[in-house]
Short mmCIF file of C-alpha atoms in Angstrom, two decimals:
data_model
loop_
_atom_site.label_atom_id
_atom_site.label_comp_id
_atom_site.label_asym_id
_atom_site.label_seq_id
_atom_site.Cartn_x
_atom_site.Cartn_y
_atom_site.Cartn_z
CA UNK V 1 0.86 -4.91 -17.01
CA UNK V 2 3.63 -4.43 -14.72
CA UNK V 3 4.24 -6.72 -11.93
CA UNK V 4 6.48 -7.24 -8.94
CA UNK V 5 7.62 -10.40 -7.44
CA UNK V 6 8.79 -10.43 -4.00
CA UNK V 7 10.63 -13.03 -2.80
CA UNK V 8 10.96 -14.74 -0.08
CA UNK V 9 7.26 -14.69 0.24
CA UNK V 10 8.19 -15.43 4.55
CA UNK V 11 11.53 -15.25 6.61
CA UNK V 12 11.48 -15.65 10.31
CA UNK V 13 14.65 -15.17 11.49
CA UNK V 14 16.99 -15.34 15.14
CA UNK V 15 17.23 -11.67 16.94
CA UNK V 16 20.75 -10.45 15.29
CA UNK V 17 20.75 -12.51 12.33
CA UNK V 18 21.26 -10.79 8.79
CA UNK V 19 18.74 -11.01 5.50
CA UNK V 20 18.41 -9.55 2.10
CA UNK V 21 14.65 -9.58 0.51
CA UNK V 22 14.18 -9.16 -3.34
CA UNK V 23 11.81 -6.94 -5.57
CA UNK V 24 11.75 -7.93 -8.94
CA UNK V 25 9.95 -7.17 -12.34
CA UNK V 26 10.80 -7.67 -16.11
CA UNK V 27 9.73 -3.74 -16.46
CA UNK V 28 11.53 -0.54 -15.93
CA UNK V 29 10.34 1.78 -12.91
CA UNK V 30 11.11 5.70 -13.07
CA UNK V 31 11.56 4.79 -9.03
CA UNK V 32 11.02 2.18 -6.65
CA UNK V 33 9.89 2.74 -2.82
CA UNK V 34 10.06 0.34 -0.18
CA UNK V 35 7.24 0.47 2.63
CA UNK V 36 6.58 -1.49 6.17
CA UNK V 37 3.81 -3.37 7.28
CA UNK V 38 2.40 -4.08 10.78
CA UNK V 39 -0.57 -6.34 11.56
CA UNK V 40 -3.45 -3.96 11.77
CA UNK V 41 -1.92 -1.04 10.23
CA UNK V 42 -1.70 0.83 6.53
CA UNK V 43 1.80 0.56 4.80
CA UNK V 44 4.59 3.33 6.15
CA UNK V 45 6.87 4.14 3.64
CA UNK V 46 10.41 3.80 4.02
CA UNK V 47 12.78 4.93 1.41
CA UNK V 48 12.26 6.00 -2.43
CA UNK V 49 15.02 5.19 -4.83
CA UNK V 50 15.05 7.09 -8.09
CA UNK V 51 19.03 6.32 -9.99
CA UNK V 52 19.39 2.97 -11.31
CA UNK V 53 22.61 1.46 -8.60
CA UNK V 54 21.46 4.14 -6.03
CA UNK V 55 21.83 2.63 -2.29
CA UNK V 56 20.53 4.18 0.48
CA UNK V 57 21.17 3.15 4.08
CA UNK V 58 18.42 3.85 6.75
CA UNK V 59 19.99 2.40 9.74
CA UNK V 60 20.37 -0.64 9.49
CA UNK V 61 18.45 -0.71 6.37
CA UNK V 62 20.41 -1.25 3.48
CA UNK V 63 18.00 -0.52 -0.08
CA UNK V 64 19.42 -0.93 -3.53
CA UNK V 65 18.43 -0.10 -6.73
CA UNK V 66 19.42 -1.82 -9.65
CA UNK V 67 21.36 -0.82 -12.34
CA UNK V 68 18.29 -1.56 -14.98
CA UNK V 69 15.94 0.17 -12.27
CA UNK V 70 14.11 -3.65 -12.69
CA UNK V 71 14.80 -4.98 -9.40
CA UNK V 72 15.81 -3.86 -5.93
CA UNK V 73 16.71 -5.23 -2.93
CA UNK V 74 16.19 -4.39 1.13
CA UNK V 75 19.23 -5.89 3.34
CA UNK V 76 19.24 -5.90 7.27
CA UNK V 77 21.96 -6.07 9.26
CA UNK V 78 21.69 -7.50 12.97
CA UNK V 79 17.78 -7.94 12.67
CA UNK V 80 15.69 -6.93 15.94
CA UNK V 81 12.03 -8.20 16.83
CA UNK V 82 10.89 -4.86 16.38
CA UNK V 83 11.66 -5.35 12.03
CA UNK V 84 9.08 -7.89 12.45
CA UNK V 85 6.19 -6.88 9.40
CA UNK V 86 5.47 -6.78 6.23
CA UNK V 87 8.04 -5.82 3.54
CA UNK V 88 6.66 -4.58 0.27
CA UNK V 89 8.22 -2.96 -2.45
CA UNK V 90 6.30 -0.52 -5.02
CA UNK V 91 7.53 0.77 -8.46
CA UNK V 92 6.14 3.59 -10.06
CA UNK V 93 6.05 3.43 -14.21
CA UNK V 94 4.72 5.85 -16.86
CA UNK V 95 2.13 7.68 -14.60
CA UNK V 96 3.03 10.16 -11.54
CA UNK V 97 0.50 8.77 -8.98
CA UNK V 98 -0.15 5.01 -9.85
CA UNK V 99 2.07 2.31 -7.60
CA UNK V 100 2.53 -1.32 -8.73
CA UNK V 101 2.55 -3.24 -5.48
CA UNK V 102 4.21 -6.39 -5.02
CA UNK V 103 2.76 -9.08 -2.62
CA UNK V 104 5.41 -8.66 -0.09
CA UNK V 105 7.47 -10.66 1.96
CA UNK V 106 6.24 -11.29 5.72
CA UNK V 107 9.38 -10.82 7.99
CA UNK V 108 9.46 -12.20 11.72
CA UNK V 109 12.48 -11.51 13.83
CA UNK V 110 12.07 -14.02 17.02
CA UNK V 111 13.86 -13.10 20.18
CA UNK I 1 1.12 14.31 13.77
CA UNK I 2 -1.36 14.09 11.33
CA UNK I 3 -2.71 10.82 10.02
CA UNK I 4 -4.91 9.68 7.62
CA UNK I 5 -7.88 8.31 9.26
CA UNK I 6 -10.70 5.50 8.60
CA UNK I 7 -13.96 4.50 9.61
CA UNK I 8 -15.11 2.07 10.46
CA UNK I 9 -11.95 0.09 11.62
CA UNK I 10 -13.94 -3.41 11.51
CA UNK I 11 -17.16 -4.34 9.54
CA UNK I 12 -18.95 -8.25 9.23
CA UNK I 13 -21.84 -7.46 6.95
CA UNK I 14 -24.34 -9.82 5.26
CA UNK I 15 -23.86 -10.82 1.14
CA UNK I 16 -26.26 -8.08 -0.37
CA UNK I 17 -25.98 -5.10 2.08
CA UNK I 18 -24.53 -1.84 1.40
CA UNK I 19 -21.15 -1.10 3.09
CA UNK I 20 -19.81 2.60 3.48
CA UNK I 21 -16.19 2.99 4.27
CA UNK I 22 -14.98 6.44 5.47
CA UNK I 23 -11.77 8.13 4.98
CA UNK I 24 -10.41 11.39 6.09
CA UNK I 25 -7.12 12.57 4.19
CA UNK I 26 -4.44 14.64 6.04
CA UNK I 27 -5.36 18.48 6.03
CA UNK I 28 -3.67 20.28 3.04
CA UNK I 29 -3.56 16.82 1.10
CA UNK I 30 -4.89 17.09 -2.66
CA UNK I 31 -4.93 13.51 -3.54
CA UNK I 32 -6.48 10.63 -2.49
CA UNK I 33 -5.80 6.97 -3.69
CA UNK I 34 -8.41 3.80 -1.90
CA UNK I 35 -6.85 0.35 -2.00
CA UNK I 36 -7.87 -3.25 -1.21
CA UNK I 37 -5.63 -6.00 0.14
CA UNK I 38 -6.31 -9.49 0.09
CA UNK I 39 -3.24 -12.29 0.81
CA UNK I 40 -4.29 -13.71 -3.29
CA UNK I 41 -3.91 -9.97 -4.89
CA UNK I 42 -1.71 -8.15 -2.78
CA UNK I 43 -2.44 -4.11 -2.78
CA UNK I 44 -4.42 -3.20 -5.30
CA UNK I 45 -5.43 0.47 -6.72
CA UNK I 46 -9.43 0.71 -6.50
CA UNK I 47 -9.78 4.80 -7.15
CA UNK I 48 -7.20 7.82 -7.36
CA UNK I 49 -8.80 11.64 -7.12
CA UNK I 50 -6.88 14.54 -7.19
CA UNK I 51 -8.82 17.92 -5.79
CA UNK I 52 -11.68 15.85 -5.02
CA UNK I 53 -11.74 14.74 -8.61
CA UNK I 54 -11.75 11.46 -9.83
CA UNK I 55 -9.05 10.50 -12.08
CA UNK I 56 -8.62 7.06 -12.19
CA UNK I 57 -10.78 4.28 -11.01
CA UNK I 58 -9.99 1.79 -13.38
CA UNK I 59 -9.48 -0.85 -10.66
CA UNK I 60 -12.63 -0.50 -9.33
CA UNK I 61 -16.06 -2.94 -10.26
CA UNK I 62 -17.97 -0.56 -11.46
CA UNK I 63 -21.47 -2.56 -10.97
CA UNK I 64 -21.07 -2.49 -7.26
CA UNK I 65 -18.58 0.10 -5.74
CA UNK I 66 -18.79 3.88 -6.21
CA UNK I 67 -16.08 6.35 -4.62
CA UNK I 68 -16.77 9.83 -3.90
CA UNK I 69 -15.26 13.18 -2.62
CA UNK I 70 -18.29 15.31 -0.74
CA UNK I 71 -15.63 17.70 0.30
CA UNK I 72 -11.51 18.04 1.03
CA UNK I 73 -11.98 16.34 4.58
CA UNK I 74 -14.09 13.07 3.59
CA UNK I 75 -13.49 10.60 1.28
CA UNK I 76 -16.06 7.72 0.82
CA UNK I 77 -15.94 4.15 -0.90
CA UNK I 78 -19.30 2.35 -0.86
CA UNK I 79 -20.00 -1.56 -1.85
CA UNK I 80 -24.08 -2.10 -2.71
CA UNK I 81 -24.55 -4.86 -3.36
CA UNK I 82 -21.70 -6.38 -1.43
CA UNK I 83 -20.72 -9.89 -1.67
CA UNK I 84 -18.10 -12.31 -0.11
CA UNK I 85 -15.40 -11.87 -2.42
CA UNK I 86 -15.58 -8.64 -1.56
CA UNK I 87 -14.19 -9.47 1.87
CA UNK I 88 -10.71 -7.81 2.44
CA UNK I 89 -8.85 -4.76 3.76
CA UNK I 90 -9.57 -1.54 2.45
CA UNK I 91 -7.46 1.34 2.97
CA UNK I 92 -6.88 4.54 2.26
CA UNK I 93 -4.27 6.92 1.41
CA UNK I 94 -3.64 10.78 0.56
CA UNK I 95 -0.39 12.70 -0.74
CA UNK I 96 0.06 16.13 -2.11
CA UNK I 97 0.86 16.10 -6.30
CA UNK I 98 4.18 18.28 -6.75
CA UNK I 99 4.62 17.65 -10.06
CA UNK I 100 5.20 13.73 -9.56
CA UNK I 101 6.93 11.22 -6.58
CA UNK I 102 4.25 12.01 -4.31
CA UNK I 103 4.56 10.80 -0.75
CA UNK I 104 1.32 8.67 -0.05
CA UNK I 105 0.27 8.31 3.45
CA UNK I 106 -2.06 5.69 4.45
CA UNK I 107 -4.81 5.14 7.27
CA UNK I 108 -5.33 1.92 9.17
CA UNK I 109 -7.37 0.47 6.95
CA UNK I 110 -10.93 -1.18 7.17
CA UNK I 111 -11.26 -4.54 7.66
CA UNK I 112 -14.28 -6.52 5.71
CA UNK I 113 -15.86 -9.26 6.37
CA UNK I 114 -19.11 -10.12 3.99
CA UNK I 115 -20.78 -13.65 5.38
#
């Protein structure tokens, strides 16, 4: 079974502050996406990685892949109340349509 | 801008009633996946179809919850009998298969509370 620890499991931060959350698993994952949360809503996805090292930027979004496509990690720079949700991170193994979830890590940005 | 949607948004039910959650995928979407969230288990993957059939629904207890596809527009996940651990958020998701890395886009979700 392949799992996904997020960590921290909560982070409420100052308006313009900086974090880094953390996916990780003992497994290998073909690819990695990273999706949003909001309270009363279904997941949005963000940003797929695929290489192992890839980094993608979506603003101020940082996303990294690691090298042994095991872990990942989502920095953001200058944080804004409107980050505030749900971070979770999903790796897809073996199969084309099945996602391993992790639990996620519950973000608040105060003003 | 399309969007998945669900119905009913809400639902408190009674231990031992039947619950029928509705989903309608985005137009021109061949796969649908249903999920349940809970704060213990995180998201979890109940039932996957692809063209209305079902592939995978390993995750699913099979004395109690059925999924179907009636047609490409509705999507259905029913809970008889239900019970309070069933009590969670259910949601919904389609994507089109492209030969892998599909794109899954999901509704609102329905929230359930069994008493």
């Amino acid at each position: 079974t392949q799992l996904l620890e997020q960590s921290p499991q909560f982070l409420s931060i100052q308006e313009g502050e900086n974090l880094t959350v953390y996916c990780n698993s003992s497994s290998v994952f073909s690819s990695l996406q990273w999706y949003r949360q909001e309270p009363g809503e279904g997941p949005v996805l963000l940003v797929t990685v695929v290489t192992g090292g890839e980094v993608k930027k979506l603003k101020r979004l940082t996303f990294q892949f690691g090298d042994a496509r095991k872990d990942s990690s989502l920095h953001i720079t200058a944080a804004q109340p409107g980050d505030t949700g749900l971070y979770l991170c999903a790796g897809r193994g073996g199969s084309n349509y099945k996602l391993t979830f992790g639990k996620g890590t519950l973000l608040t940005v105060n003003p | 801008d399309a969007r998945v949607t669900q119905t009913p948004r809400h639902k408190v039910t009674e231990m031992g009633q039947e619950v029928t959650m509705r989903c309608q995928p985005i137009l021109g979407h061949n796969t649908v996946f249903w999920y349940r969230q809970t704060m213990m288990q995180g998201l979890e993957l109940l039932a996957y179809f692809r063209n209305r059939a079902p592939l995978d629904d390993s995750g699913m207890p099979k004395d109690r919850f059925s999924a179907e596809m009636p047609d490409a527009t509705l999507a259905t996940l029913k809970i008889q009998p239900s019970e309070p651990r069933d009590s969670a958020v259910y949601f919904c998701a389609s994507g089109l298969a492209r030969g892998g890395r599909e794109t899954q886009y999901f509704g609102p979700g329905t929230r359930l509370l069994v008493l």
